[in-house]
Amino acid sequence: MLEVHLLTLFPEAVQGYLDSSILGRAQTAGHLKVHLVDFRQFSKDKHRTVDDRPFGGGPGMVLKPEPIFEAVEWVESTHGPCQRILLTPDGQPFRQANAVALSQEARLLLLCGRYEGFDERIRLGMKWQEISIGDYVLSGGELPALAVIEATARLIPGVLGHDQSAQEDSFTNPQQLDHPHYTRPAEFRGMKTPDILLSGDHQAVAAWRHQQAIDRTAQRRPDLLPEEPTPEH
Ligand code: ADE
């Protein structure tokens, strides 16, 4: 059972996704529980302000520290300490190995930013794992948080119907892309399913898939392949 506390100013934007498909079923089956926390509720002034103009000038607004500290402290005093994750394009790139590590935690807290950024004291005053889902800038951490939750939750035993499907995905150990898949009809618009997949020879199928995965990785993502040993002269 993985417990996730998702701190966001837009709980309604993520609710539908969390309740659908695999994540919805994972929650119904008790493998996952996501608590949505609108940190605006932890703002103390009458307008429930969560952002302010940056000291030193410049465009955009900055998330104030107080409501976020209050929200994190409330979550952890109510539920217990969490592995804290801050979603930001400045973070470490999120990889399958990070999802594997997170799937072994009991409790995660994910903080979604908005606006121009976080007041630096949020980073300095609490311990975070800072995660980026790619080298592009989104308008908030909600989509990155959903990506992290989904990549993590599907690794919890029992969440996928067929426990092998997560094992065989792209990027699972070793870092490799997936092999091609075919289903019925065996021939579609002149495109045939490779004979070997129809042969019933499980060993031959496994060998073909393995080779296809290697070829595909070499072609599309050579950066994932182990480095060739360099000749010694
Ligand atoms: N917030 C905005 N852009 C992001 C990104 N690429 N990864 C994580 N959090 C973000």
JSON list of C-alpha atoms and ligand atoms in Angstrom, two decimals:
[
{"chain": "A", "resi": 1, "resn": "MET", "atom": "CA", "xyz": [0.00, 0.00, 0.00]},
{"chain": "A", "resi": 2, "resn": "LEU", "atom": "CA", "xyz": [1.44, 3.33, -1.10]},
{"chain": "A", "resi": 3, "resn": "GLU", "atom": "CA", "xyz": [0.05, 6.51, 0.45]},
{"chain": "A", "resi": 4, "resn": "VAL", "atom": "CA", "xyz": [0.50, 9.69, -1.62]},
{"chain": "A", "resi": 5, "resn": "HIS", "atom": "CA", "xyz": [-0.19, 13.25, -0.47]},
{"chain": "A", "resi": 6, "resn": "LEU", "atom": "CA", "xyz": [-0.45, 15.52, -3.49]},
{"chain": "A", "resi": 7, "resn": "LEU", "atom": "CA", "xyz": [-0.16, 19.24, -2.65]},
{"chain": "A", "resi": 8, "resn": "THR", "atom": "CA", "xyz": [-1.72, 21.31, -5.43]},
{"chain": "A", "resi": 9, "resn": "LEU", "atom": "CA", "xyz": [-3.73, 24.47, -6.02]},
{"chain": "A", "resi": 10, "resn": "PHE", "atom": "CA", "xyz": [-5.80, 22.58, -8.63]},
{"chain": "A", "resi": 11, "resn": "PRO", "atom": "CA", "xyz": [-7.10, 19.37, -7.05]},
{"chain": "A", "resi": 12, "resn": "GLU", "atom": "CA", "xyz": [-10.00, 19.30, -9.52]},
{"chain": "A", "resi": 13, "resn": "ALA", "atom": "CA", "xyz": [-7.55, 19.12, -12.43]},
{"chain": "A", "resi": 14, "resn": "VAL", "atom": "CA", "xyz": [-5.99, 15.85, -11.22]},
{"chain": "A", "resi": 15, "resn": "GLN", "atom": "CA", "xyz": [-8.98, 14.12, -9.56]},
{"chain": "A", "resi": 16, "resn": "GLY", "atom": "CA", "xyz": [-10.46, 12.66, -12.75]},
{"chain": "A", "resi": 17, "resn": "TYR", "atom": "CA", "xyz": [-7.20, 11.17, -13.91]},
{"chain": "A", "resi": 18, "resn": "LEU", "atom": "CA", "xyz": [-6.46, 9.59, -10.52]},
{"chain": "A", "resi": 19, "resn": "ASP", "atom": "CA", "xyz": [-9.92, 8.00, -10.46]},
{"chain": "A", "resi": 20, "resn": "SER", "atom": "CA", "xyz": [-9.63, 6.48, -13.97]},
{"chain": "A", "resi": 21, "resn": "SER", "atom": "CA", "xyz": [-8.21, 3.25, -15.34]},
{"chain": "A", "resi": 22, "resn": "ILE", "atom": "CA", "xyz": [-5.26, 1.62, -13.55]},
{"chain": "A", "resi": 23, "resn": "LEU", "atom": "CA", "xyz": [-4.84, 4.30, -10.87]},
{"chain": "A", "resi": 24, "resn": "GLY", "atom": "CA", "xyz": [-8.56, 4.22, -10.08]},
{"chain": "A", "resi": 25, "resn": "ARG", "atom": "CA", "xyz": [-8.51, 0.44, -9.80]},
{"chain": "A", "resi": 26, "resn": "ALA", "atom": "CA", "xyz": [-5.31, 0.51, -7.72]},
{"chain": "A", "resi": 27, "resn": "GLN", "atom": "CA", "xyz": [-7.08, 2.81, -5.26]},
{"chain": "A", "resi": 28, "resn": "THR", "atom": "CA", "xyz": [-10.26, 0.71, -5.16]},
{"chain": "A", "resi": 29, "resn": "ALA", "atom": "CA", "xyz": [-8.18, -2.43, -4.56]},
{"chain": "A", "resi": 30, "resn": "GLY", "atom": "CA", "xyz": [-6.28, -0.76, -1.67]},
{"chain": "A", "resi": 31, "resn": "HIS", "atom": "CA", "xyz": [-2.82, -0.73, -3.29]},
{"chain": "A", "resi": 32, "resn": "LEU", "atom": "CA", "xyz": [-2.74, 3.06, -3.50]},
{"chain": "A", "resi": 33, "resn": "LYS", "atom": "CA", "xyz": [-4.34, 5.96, -1.66]},
{"chain": "A", "resi": 34, "resn": "VAL", "atom": "CA", "xyz": [-3.95, 9.49, -3.01]},
{"chain": "A", "resi": 35, "resn": "HIS", "atom": "CA", "xyz": [-4.90, 12.39, -0.72]},
{"chain": "A", "resi": 36, "resn": "LEU", "atom": "CA", "xyz": [-5.35, 15.72, -2.50]},
{"chain": "A", "resi": 37, "resn": "VAL", "atom": "CA", "xyz": [-4.32, 18.70, -0.39]},
{"chain": "A", "resi": 38, "resn": "ASP", "atom": "CA", "xyz": [-5.18, 22.19, -1.62]},
{"chain": "A", "resi": 39, "resn": "PHE", "atom": "CA", "xyz": [-2.43, 24.19, 0.10]},
{"chain": "A", "resi": 40, "resn": "ARG", "atom": "CA", "xyz": [-4.38, 27.42, -0.41]},
{"chain": "A", "resi": 41, "resn": "GLN", "atom": "CA", "xyz": [-6.35, 26.28, 2.63]},
{"chain": "A", "resi": 42, "resn": "PHE", "atom": "CA", "xyz": [-3.23, 26.72, 4.74]},
{"chain": "A", "resi": 43, "resn": "SER", "atom": "CA", "xyz": [-2.86, 30.39, 3.86]},
{"chain": "A", "resi": 44, "resn": "LYS", "atom": "CA", "xyz": [-3.59, 32.55, 6.89]},
{"chain": "A", "resi": 45, "resn": "ASP", "atom": "CA", "xyz": [-4.79, 35.84, 5.33]},
{"chain": "A", "resi": 46, "resn": "LYS", "atom": "CA", "xyz": [-8.38, 36.54, 4.38]},
{"chain": "A", "resi": 47, "resn": "HIS", "atom": "CA", "xyz": [-7.76, 36.30, 0.63]},
{"chain": "A", "resi": 48, "resn": "ARG", "atom": "CA", "xyz": [-5.97, 32.96, 1.05]},
{"chain": "A", "resi": 49, "resn": "THR", "atom": "CA", "xyz": [-2.94, 34.32, -0.80]},
{"chain": "A", "resi": 50, "resn": "VAL", "atom": "CA", "xyz": [-0.33, 31.74, -1.82]},
{"chain": "A", "resi": 51, "resn": "ASP", "atom": "CA", "xyz": [1.91, 33.85, -4.08]},
{"chain": "A", "resi": 52, "resn": "ASP", "atom": "CA", "xyz": [3.57, 37.26, -4.12]},
{"chain": "A", "resi": 53, "resn": "ARG", "atom": "CA", "xyz": [5.81, 39.44, -6.29]},
{"chain": "A", "resi": 54, "resn": "PRO", "atom": "CA", "xyz": [9.51, 38.56, -6.40]},
{"chain": "A", "resi": 55, "resn": "PHE", "atom": "CA", "xyz": [11.96, 40.62, -4.32]},
{"chain": "A", "resi": 56, "resn": "GLY", "atom": "CA", "xyz": [14.34, 42.34, -6.73]},
{"chain": "A", "resi": 57, "resn": "GLY", "atom": "CA", "xyz": [11.65, 42.68, -9.38]},
{"chain": "A", "resi": 58, "resn": "GLY", "atom": "CA", "xyz": [10.96, 40.71, -12.51]},
{"chain": "A", "resi": 59, "resn": "PRO", "atom": "CA", "xyz": [7.99, 39.03, -14.12]},
{"chain": "A", "resi": 60, "resn": "GLY", "atom": "CA", "xyz": [5.56, 36.58, -12.57]},
{"chain": "A", "resi": 61, "resn": "MET", "atom": "CA", "xyz": [4.69, 35.58, -9.06]},
{"chain": "A", "resi": 62, "resn": "VAL", "atom": "CA", "xyz": [6.50, 33.39, -6.54]},
{"chain": "A", "resi": 63, "resn": "LEU", "atom": "CA", "xyz": [4.95, 30.80, -4.21]},
{"chain": "A", "resi": 64, "resn": "LYS", "atom": "CA", "xyz": [5.13, 32.02, -0.61]},
{"chain": "A", "resi": 65, "resn": "PRO", "atom": "CA", "xyz": [6.77, 29.75, 1.93]},
{"chain": "A", "resi": 66, "resn": "GLU", "atom": "CA", "xyz": [4.24, 29.90, 4.80]},
{"chain": "A", "resi": 67, "resn": "PRO", "atom": "CA", "xyz": [1.26, 27.99, 3.34]},
{"chain": "A", "resi": 68, "resn": "ILE", "atom": "CA", "xyz": [3.55, 25.26, 2.00]},
{"chain": "A", "resi": 69, "resn": "PHE", "atom": "CA", "xyz": [5.39, 24.76, 5.31]},
{"chain": "A", "resi": 70, "resn": "GLU", "atom": "CA", "xyz": [2.02, 24.69, 7.11]},
{"chain": "A", "resi": 71, "resn": "ALA", "atom": "CA", "xyz": [0.58, 22.14, 4.66]},
{"chain": "A", "resi": 72, "resn": "VAL", "atom": "CA", "xyz": [3.62, 19.83, 4.79]},
{"chain": "A", "resi": 73, "resn": "GLU", "atom": "CA", "xyz": [3.74, 19.99, 8.60]},
{"chain": "A", "resi": 74, "resn": "TRP", "atom": "CA", "xyz": [0.02, 19.24, 8.82]},
{"chain": "A", "resi": 75, "resn": "VAL", "atom": "CA", "xyz": [0.28, 16.22, 6.49]},
{"chain": "A", "resi": 76, "resn": "GLU", "atom": "CA", "xyz": [3.28, 14.77, 8.32]},
{"chain": "A", "resi": 77, "resn": "SER", "atom": "CA", "xyz": [1.94, 15.35, 11.81]},
{"chain": "A", "resi": 78, "resn": "THR", "atom": "CA", "xyz": [-1.37, 13.73, 10.81]},
{"chain": "A", "resi": 79, "resn": "HIS", "atom": "CA", "xyz": [-0.09, 10.81, 8.69]},
{"chain": "A", "resi": 80, "resn": "GLY", "atom": "CA", "xyz": [3.62, 10.45, 9.49]},
{"chain": "A", "resi": 81, "resn": "PRO", "atom": "CA", "xyz": [6.87, 11.44, 7.75]},
{"chain": "A", "resi": 82, "resn": "CYS", "atom": "CA", "xyz": [6.91, 11.28, 3.94]},
{"chain": "A", "resi": 83, "resn": "GLN", "atom": "CA", "xyz": [9.46, 11.00, 1.16]},
{"chain": "A", "resi": 84, "resn": "ARG", "atom": "CA", "xyz": [9.08, 14.59, -0.09]},
{"chain": "A", "resi": 85, "resn": "ILE", "atom": "CA", "xyz": [9.18, 15.30, -3.80]},
{"chain": "A", "resi": 86, "resn": "LEU", "atom": "CA", "xyz": [9.26, 18.71, -5.41]},
{"chain": "A", "resi": 87, "resn": "LEU", "atom": "CA", "xyz": [8.31, 18.81, -9.09]},
{"chain": "A", "resi": 88, "resn": "THR", "atom": "CA", "xyz": [10.46, 21.32, -10.94]},
{"chain": "A", "resi": 89, "resn": "PRO", "atom": "CA", "xyz": [12.25, 21.57, -14.29]},
{"chain": "A", "resi": 90, "resn": "ASP", "atom": "CA", "xyz": [15.42, 22.22, -12.20]},
{"chain": "A", "resi": 91, "resn": "GLY", "atom": "CA", "xyz": [15.22, 18.74, -10.65]},
{"chain": "A", "resi": 92, "resn": "GLN", "atom": "CA", "xyz": [16.98, 15.49, -11.45]},
{"chain": "A", "resi": 93, "resn": "PRO", "atom": "CA", "xyz": [15.56, 13.76, -14.56]},
{"chain": "A", "resi": 94, "resn": "PHE", "atom": "CA", "xyz": [12.96, 11.14, -13.57]},
{"chain": "A", "resi": 95, "resn": "ARG", "atom": "CA", "xyz": [13.90, 7.62, -14.70]},
{"chain": "A", "resi": 96, "resn": "GLN", "atom": "CA", "xyz": [12.47, 4.14, -14.32]},
{"chain": "A", "resi": 97, "resn": "ALA", "atom": "CA", "xyz": [14.99, 3.44, -11.53]},
{"chain": "A", "resi": 98, "resn": "ASN", "atom": "CA", "xyz": [13.53, 6.36, -9.55]},
{"chain": "A", "resi": 99, "resn": "ALA", "atom": "CA", "xyz": [10.03, 4.92, -9.98]},
{"chain": "A", "resi": 100, "resn": "VAL", "atom": "CA", "xyz": [11.27, 1.55, -8.70]},
{"chain": "A", "resi": 101, "resn": "ALA", "atom": "CA", "xyz": [12.75, 3.21, -5.60]},
{"chain": "A", "resi": 102, "resn": "LEU", "atom": "CA", "xyz": [9.59, 5.24, -4.93]},
{"chain": "A", "resi": 103, "resn": "SER", "atom": "CA", "xyz": [7.37, 2.16, -5.28]},
{"chain": "A", "resi": 104, "resn": "GLN", "atom": "CA", "xyz": [9.12, 0.76, -2.20]},
{"chain": "A", "resi": 105, "resn": "GLU", "atom": "CA", "xyz": [8.27, 3.78, 0.00]},
{"chain": "A", "resi": 106, "resn": "ALA", "atom": "CA", "xyz": [5.30, 3.82, 2.37]},
{"chain": "A", "resi": 107, "resn": "ARG", "atom": "CA", "xyz": [4.36, 7.47, 2.02]},
{"chain": "A", "resi": 108, "resn": "LEU", "atom": "CA", "xyz": [5.11, 10.15, -0.59]},
{"chain": "A", "resi": 109, "resn": "LEU", "atom": "CA", "xyz": [4.38, 13.87, -0.52]},
{"chain": "A", "resi": 110, "resn": "LEU", "atom": "CA", "xyz": [4.43, 15.60, -3.90]},
{"chain": "A", "resi": 111, "resn": "LEU", "atom": "CA", "xyz": [4.47, 19.38, -4.16]},
{"chain": "A", "resi": 112, "resn": "CYS", "atom": "CA", "xyz": [3.18, 20.91, -7.40]},
{"chain": "A", "resi": 113, "resn": "GLY", "atom": "CA", "xyz": [4.39, 24.43, -8.11]},
{"chain": "A", "resi": 114, "resn": "ARG", "atom": "CA", "xyz": [2.64, 27.07, -10.18]},
{"chain": "A", "resi": 115, "resn": "TYR", "atom": "CA", "xyz": [3.59, 30.58, -11.28]},
{"chain": "A", "resi": 116, "resn": "GLU", "atom": "CA", "xyz": [7.22, 31.62, -11.75]},
{"chain": "A", "resi": 117, "resn": "GLY", "atom": "CA", "xyz": [8.66, 29.40, -9.05]},
{"chain": "A", "resi": 118, "resn": "PHE", "atom": "CA", "xyz": [9.03, 28.60, -5.35]},
{"chain": "A", "resi": 119, "resn": "ASP", "atom": "CA", "xyz": [10.45, 30.90, -2.70]},
{"chain": "A", "resi": 120, "resn": "GLU", "atom": "CA", "xyz": [13.96, 29.48, -2.17]},
{"chain": "A", "resi": 121, "resn": "ARG", "atom": "CA", "xyz": [13.27, 28.96, 1.58]},
{"chain": "A", "resi": 122, "resn": "ILE", "atom": "CA", "xyz": [10.92, 26.10, 0.60]},
{"chain": "A", "resi": 123, "resn": "ARG", "atom": "CA", "xyz": [13.96, 24.28, -0.77]},
{"chain": "A", "resi": 124, "resn": "LEU", "atom": "CA", "xyz": [16.33, 25.36, 2.00]},
{"chain": "A", "resi": 125, "resn": "GLY", "atom": "CA", "xyz": [14.08, 24.73, 4.98]},
{"chain": "A", "resi": 126, "resn": "MET", "atom": "CA", "xyz": [12.88, 21.20, 4.17]},
{"chain": "A", "resi": 127, "resn": "LYS", "atom": "CA", "xyz": [14.48, 18.15, 2.63]},
{"chain": "A", "resi": 128, "resn": "TRP", "atom": "CA", "xyz": [13.19, 17.34, -0.89]},
{"chain": "A", "resi": 129, "resn": "GLN", "atom": "CA", "xyz": [13.94, 15.06, -3.76]},
{"chain": "A", "resi": 130, "resn": "GLU", "atom": "CA", "xyz": [13.68, 17.48, -6.70]},
{"chain": "A", "resi": 131, "resn": "ILE", "atom": "CA", "xyz": [12.37, 15.79, -9.83]},
{"chain": "A", "resi": 132, "resn": "SER", "atom": "CA", "xyz": [12.01, 16.95, -13.45]},
{"chain": "A", "resi": 133, "resn": "ILE", "atom": "CA", "xyz": [10.09, 14.91, -16.02]},
{"chain": "A", "resi": 134, "resn": "GLY", "atom": "CA", "xyz": [11.96, 16.43, -18.95]},
{"chain": "A", "resi": 135, "resn": "ASP", "atom": "CA", "xyz": [13.74, 19.44, -20.35]},
{"chain": "A", "resi": 136, "resn": "TYR", "atom": "CA", "xyz": [10.71, 21.59, -21.05]},
{"chain": "A", "resi": 137, "resn": "VAL", "atom": "CA", "xyz": [8.71, 23.94, -18.89]},
{"chain": "A", "resi": 138, "resn": "LEU", "atom": "CA", "xyz": [5.10, 23.20, -17.97]},
{"chain": "A", "resi": 139, "resn": "SER", "atom": "CA", "xyz": [2.83, 25.69, -16.23]},
{"chain": "A", "resi": 140, "resn": "GLY", "atom": "CA", "xyz": [2.62, 23.62, -13.08]},
{"chain": "A", "resi": 141, "resn": "GLY", "atom": "CA", "xyz": [3.69, 20.43, -11.37]},
{"chain": "A", "resi": 142, "resn": "GLU", "atom": "CA", "xyz": [0.37, 18.62, -11.75]},
{"chain": "A", "resi": 143, "resn": "LEU", "atom": "CA", "xyz": [1.14, 16.68, -14.96]},
{"chain": "A", "resi": 144, "resn": "PRO", "atom": "CA", "xyz": [4.64, 15.79, -13.70]},
{"chain": "A", "resi": 145, "resn": "ALA", "atom": "CA", "xyz": [3.13, 14.61, -10.38]},
{"chain": "A", "resi": 146, "resn": "LEU", "atom": "CA", "xyz": [0.64, 12.39, -12.23]},
{"chain": "A", "resi": 147, "resn": "ALA", "atom": "CA", "xyz": [3.47, 10.96, -14.33]},
{"chain": "A", "resi": 148, "resn": "VAL", "atom": "CA", "xyz": [5.49, 10.16, -11.18]},
{"chain": "A", "resi": 149, "resn": "ILE", "atom": "CA", "xyz": [2.47, 8.62, -9.42]},
{"chain": "A", "resi": 150, "resn": "GLU", "atom": "CA", "xyz": [1.53, 6.47, -12.41]},
{"chain": "A", "resi": 151, "resn": "ALA", "atom": "CA", "xyz": [5.06, 5.25, -13.14]},
{"chain": "A", "resi": 152, "resn": "THR", "atom": "CA", "xyz": [5.43, 4.37, -9.45]},
{"chain": "A", "resi": 153, "resn": "ALA", "atom": "CA", "xyz": [2.00, 2.84, -8.73]},
{"chain": "A", "resi": 154, "resn": "ARG", "atom": "CA", "xyz": [2.13, 0.40, -11.65]},
{"chain": "A", "resi": 155, "resn": "LEU", "atom": "CA", "xyz": [5.22, -1.20, -10.06]},
{"chain": "A", "resi": 156, "resn": "ILE", "atom": "CA", "xyz": [3.38, -2.08, -6.83]},
{"chain": "A", "resi": 157, "resn": "PRO", "atom": "CA", "xyz": [2.71, -5.83, -6.86]},
{"chain": "A", "resi": 158, "resn": "GLY", "atom": "CA", "xyz": [-0.93, -6.52, -7.78]},
{"chain": "A", "resi": 159, "resn": "VAL", "atom": "CA", "xyz": [-1.60, -3.17, -9.49]},
{"chain": "A", "resi": 160, "resn": "LEU", "atom": "CA", "xyz": [-1.20, -4.49, -13.05]},
{"chain": "A", "resi": 161, "resn": "GLY", "atom": "CA", "xyz": [-3.38, -7.48, -13.84]},
{"chain": "A", "resi": 162, "resn": "HIS", "atom": "CA", "xyz": [-0.42, -9.38, -15.17]},
{"chain": "A", "resi": 163, "resn": "ASP", "atom": "CA", "xyz": [2.66, -8.81, -13.00]},
{"chain": "A", "resi": 164, "resn": "GLN", "atom": "CA", "xyz": [4.94, -9.60, -15.92]},
{"chain": "A", "resi": 165, "resn": "SER", "atom": "CA", "xyz": [3.74, -6.69, -18.05]},
{"chain": "A", "resi": 166, "resn": "ALA", "atom": "CA", "xyz": [5.63, -4.14, -15.93]},
{"chain": "A", "resi": 167, "resn": "GLN", "atom": "CA", "xyz": [8.73, -6.35, -16.00]},
{"chain": "A", "resi": 168, "resn": "GLU", "atom": "CA", "xyz": [8.80, -6.43, -19.76]},
{"chain": "A", "resi": 169, "resn": "ASP", "atom": "CA", "xyz": [8.18, -2.76, -20.47]},
{"chain": "A", "resi": 170, "resn": "SER", "atom": "CA", "xyz": [10.69, -0.46, -22.06]},
{"chain": "A", "resi": 171, "resn": "PHE", "atom": "CA", "xyz": [13.26, 0.86, -19.59]},
{"chain": "A", "resi": 172, "resn": "THR", "atom": "CA", "xyz": [12.95, -1.98, -17.13]},
{"chain": "A", "resi": 173, "resn": "ASN", "atom": "CA", "xyz": [16.23, -3.72, -16.35]},
{"chain": "A", "resi": 174, "resn": "PRO", "atom": "CA", "xyz": [18.37, -3.61, -18.47]},
{"chain": "A", "resi": 175, "resn": "GLN", "atom": "CA", "xyz": [17.58, -0.18, -19.92]},
{"chain": "A", "resi": 176, "resn": "GLN", "atom": "CA", "xyz": [16.16, -1.16, -23.24]},
{"chain": "A", "resi": 177, "resn": "LEU", "atom": "CA", "xyz": [13.22, -0.28, -25.44]},
{"chain": "A", "resi": 178, "resn": "ASP", "atom": "CA", "xyz": [10.33, -2.70, -25.85]},
{"chain": "A", "resi": 179, "resn": "HIS", "atom": "CA", "xyz": [10.06, -5.17, -28.76]},
{"chain": "A", "resi": 180, "resn": "PRO", "atom": "CA", "xyz": [7.25, -4.83, -31.35]},
{"chain": "A", "resi": 181, "resn": "HIS", "atom": "CA", "xyz": [3.83, -6.31, -30.54]},
{"chain": "A", "resi": 182, "resn": "TYR", "atom": "CA", "xyz": [1.21, -7.86, -32.86]},
{"chain": "A", "resi": 183, "resn": "THR", "atom": "CA", "xyz": [-2.35, -9.07, -32.31]},
{"chain": "A", "resi": 184, "resn": "ARG", "atom": "CA", "xyz": [-5.12, -10.32, -34.61]},
{"chain": "A", "resi": 185, "resn": "PRO", "atom": "CA", "xyz": [-5.59, -10.15, -37.54]},
{"chain": "A", "resi": 186, "resn": "ALA", "atom": "CA", "xyz": [-2.36, -11.93, -38.55]},
{"chain": "A", "resi": 187, "resn": "GLU", "atom": "CA", "xyz": [-2.37, -9.91, -41.77]},
{"chain": "A", "resi": 188, "resn": "PHE", "atom": "CA", "xyz": [-3.67, -6.33, -41.98]},
{"chain": "A", "resi": 189, "resn": "ARG", "atom": "CA", "xyz": [-3.67, -4.24, -45.15]},
{"chain": "A", "resi": 190, "resn": "GLY", "atom": "CA", "xyz": [-0.88, -6.34, -46.58]},
{"chain": "A", "resi": 191, "resn": "MET", "atom": "CA", "xyz": [1.28, -6.09, -43.43]},
{"chain": "A", "resi": 192, "resn": "LYS", "atom": "CA", "xyz": [2.08, -9.52, -42.05]},
{"chain": "A", "resi": 193, "resn": "THR", "atom": "CA", "xyz": [2.81, -10.66, -38.52]},
{"chain": "A", "resi": 194, "resn": "PRO", "atom": "CA", "xyz": [6.34, -12.14, -38.45]},
{"chain": "A", "resi": 195, "resn": "ASP", "atom": "CA", "xyz": [6.01, -15.93, -38.86]},
{"chain": "A", "resi": 196, "resn": "ILE", "atom": "CA", "xyz": [8.00, -16.63, -35.73]},
{"chain": "A", "resi": 197, "resn": "LEU", "atom": "CA", "xyz": [5.27, -15.10, -33.55]},
{"chain": "A", "resi": 198, "resn": "LEU", "atom": "CA", "xyz": [2.75, -17.55, -35.03]},
{"chain": "A", "resi": 199, "resn": "SER", "atom": "CA", "xyz": [5.09, -20.55, -34.72]},
{"chain": "A", "resi": 200, "resn": "GLY", "atom": "CA", "xyz": [4.23, -21.55, -31.17]},
{"chain": "A", "resi": 201, "resn": "ASP", "atom": "CA", "xyz": [7.96, -21.92, -30.43]},
{"chain": "A", "resi": 202, "resn": "HIS", "atom": "CA", "xyz": [8.26, -19.98, -27.17]},
{"chain": "A", "resi": 203, "resn": "GLN", "atom": "CA", "xyz": [12.04, -20.04, -27.09]},
{"chain": "A", "resi": 204, "resn": "ALA", "atom": "CA", "xyz": [12.31, -18.74, -30.63]},
{"chain": "A", "resi": 205, "resn": "VAL", "atom": "CA", "xyz": [9.75, -16.01, -29.85]},
{"chain": "A", "resi": 206, "resn": "ALA", "atom": "CA", "xyz": [11.72, -14.94, -26.76]},
{"chain": "A", "resi": 207, "resn": "ALA", "atom": "CA", "xyz": [14.99, -14.82, -28.75]},
{"chain": "A", "resi": 208, "resn": "TRP", "atom": "CA", "xyz": [13.35, -12.78, -31.55]},
{"chain": "A", "resi": 209, "resn": "ARG", "atom": "CA", "xyz": [11.88, -10.29, -29.08]},
{"chain": "A", "resi": 210, "resn": "HIS", "atom": "CA", "xyz": [15.20, -9.93, -27.29]},
{"chain": "A", "resi": 211, "resn": "GLN", "atom": "CA", "xyz": [17.02, -9.18, -30.57]},
{"chain": "A", "resi": 212, "resn": "GLN", "atom": "CA", "xyz": [14.30, -6.77, -31.72]},
{"chain": "A", "resi": 213, "resn": "ALA", "atom": "CA", "xyz": [14.59, -4.87, -28.43]},
{"chain": "A", "resi": 214, "resn": "ILE", "atom": "CA", "xyz": [18.34, -4.56, -28.85]},
{"chain": "A", "resi": 215, "resn": "ASP", "atom": "CA", "xyz": [18.06, -3.44, -32.49]},
{"chain": "A", "resi": 216, "resn": "ARG", "atom": "CA", "xyz": [15.37, -0.92, -31.69]},
{"chain": "A", "resi": 217, "resn": "THR", "atom": "CA", "xyz": [17.39, 0.50, -28.80]},
{"chain": "A", "resi": 218, "resn": "ALA", "atom": "CA", "xyz": [20.51, 0.77, -30.98]},
{"chain": "A", "resi": 219, "resn": "GLN", "atom": "CA", "xyz": [18.51, 2.55, -33.68]},
{"chain": "A", "resi": 220, "resn": "ARG", "atom": "CA", "xyz": [16.40, 4.90, -31.59]},
{"chain": "A", "resi": 221, "resn": "ARG", "atom": "CA", "xyz": [18.21, 5.36, -28.28]},
{"chain": "A", "resi": 222, "resn": "PRO", "atom": "CA", "xyz": [21.87, 4.40, -28.61]},
{"chain": "A", "resi": 223, "resn": "ASP", "atom": "CA", "xyz": [22.49, 6.48, -25.46]},
{"chain": "A", "resi": 224, "resn": "LEU", "atom": "CA", "xyz": [20.79, 3.72, -23.42]},
{"chain": "A", "resi": 225, "resn": "LEU", "atom": "CA", "xyz": [23.14, 0.93, -24.50]},
{"chain": "A", "resi": 226, "resn": "PRO", "atom": "CA", "xyz": [26.07, -0.01, -22.28]},
{"chain": "A", "resi": 227, "resn": "GLU", "atom": "CA", "xyz": [29.23, 1.72, -23.51]},
{"chain": "A", "resi": 228, "resn": "GLU", "atom": "CA", "xyz": [31.50, -0.28, -25.81]},
{"chain": "A", "resi": 229, "resn": "PRO", "atom": "CA", "xyz": [34.80, -0.93, -24.09]},
{"chain": "A", "resi": 230, "resn": "THR", "atom": "CA", "xyz": [37.39, 1.39, -25.69]},
{"chain": "A", "resi": 231, "resn": "PRO", "atom": "CA", "xyz": [40.42, -0.37, -27.28]},
{"chain": "A", "resi": 232, "resn": "GLU", "atom": "CA", "xyz": [43.59, 0.04, -25.21]},
{"chain": "A", "resi": 233, "resn": "HIS", "atom": "CA", "xyz": [45.98, 1.67, -27.67]},
{"chain": "B", "resi": 1, "resn": "ADE", "atom": "N1", "xyz": [7.11, 21.93, -13.49]},
{"chain": "B", "resi": 1, "resn": "ADE", "atom": "C1", "xyz": [7.13, 22.62, -14.64]},
{"chain": "B", "resi": 1, "resn": "ADE", "atom": "N2", "xyz": [7.79, 21.96, -15.60]},
{"chain": "B", "resi": 1, "resn": "ADE", "atom": "C2", "xyz": [8.22, 20.79, -15.04]},
{"chain": "B", "resi": 1, "resn": "ADE", "atom": "C3", "xyz": [8.97, 19.68, -15.52]},
{"chain": "B", "resi": 1, "resn": "ADE", "atom": "N3", "xyz": [9.45, 19.61, -16.76]},
{"chain": "B", "resi": 1, "resn": "ADE", "atom": "N4", "xyz": [9.21, 18.66, -14.66]},
{"chain": "B", "resi": 1, "resn": "ADE", "atom": "C4", "xyz": [8.76, 18.73, -13.38]},
{"chain": "B", "resi": 1, "resn": "ADE", "atom": "N5", "xyz": [8.06, 19.75, -12.87]},
{"chain": "B", "resi": 1, "resn": "ADE", "atom": "C5", "xyz": [7.79, 20.77, -13.70]}
]
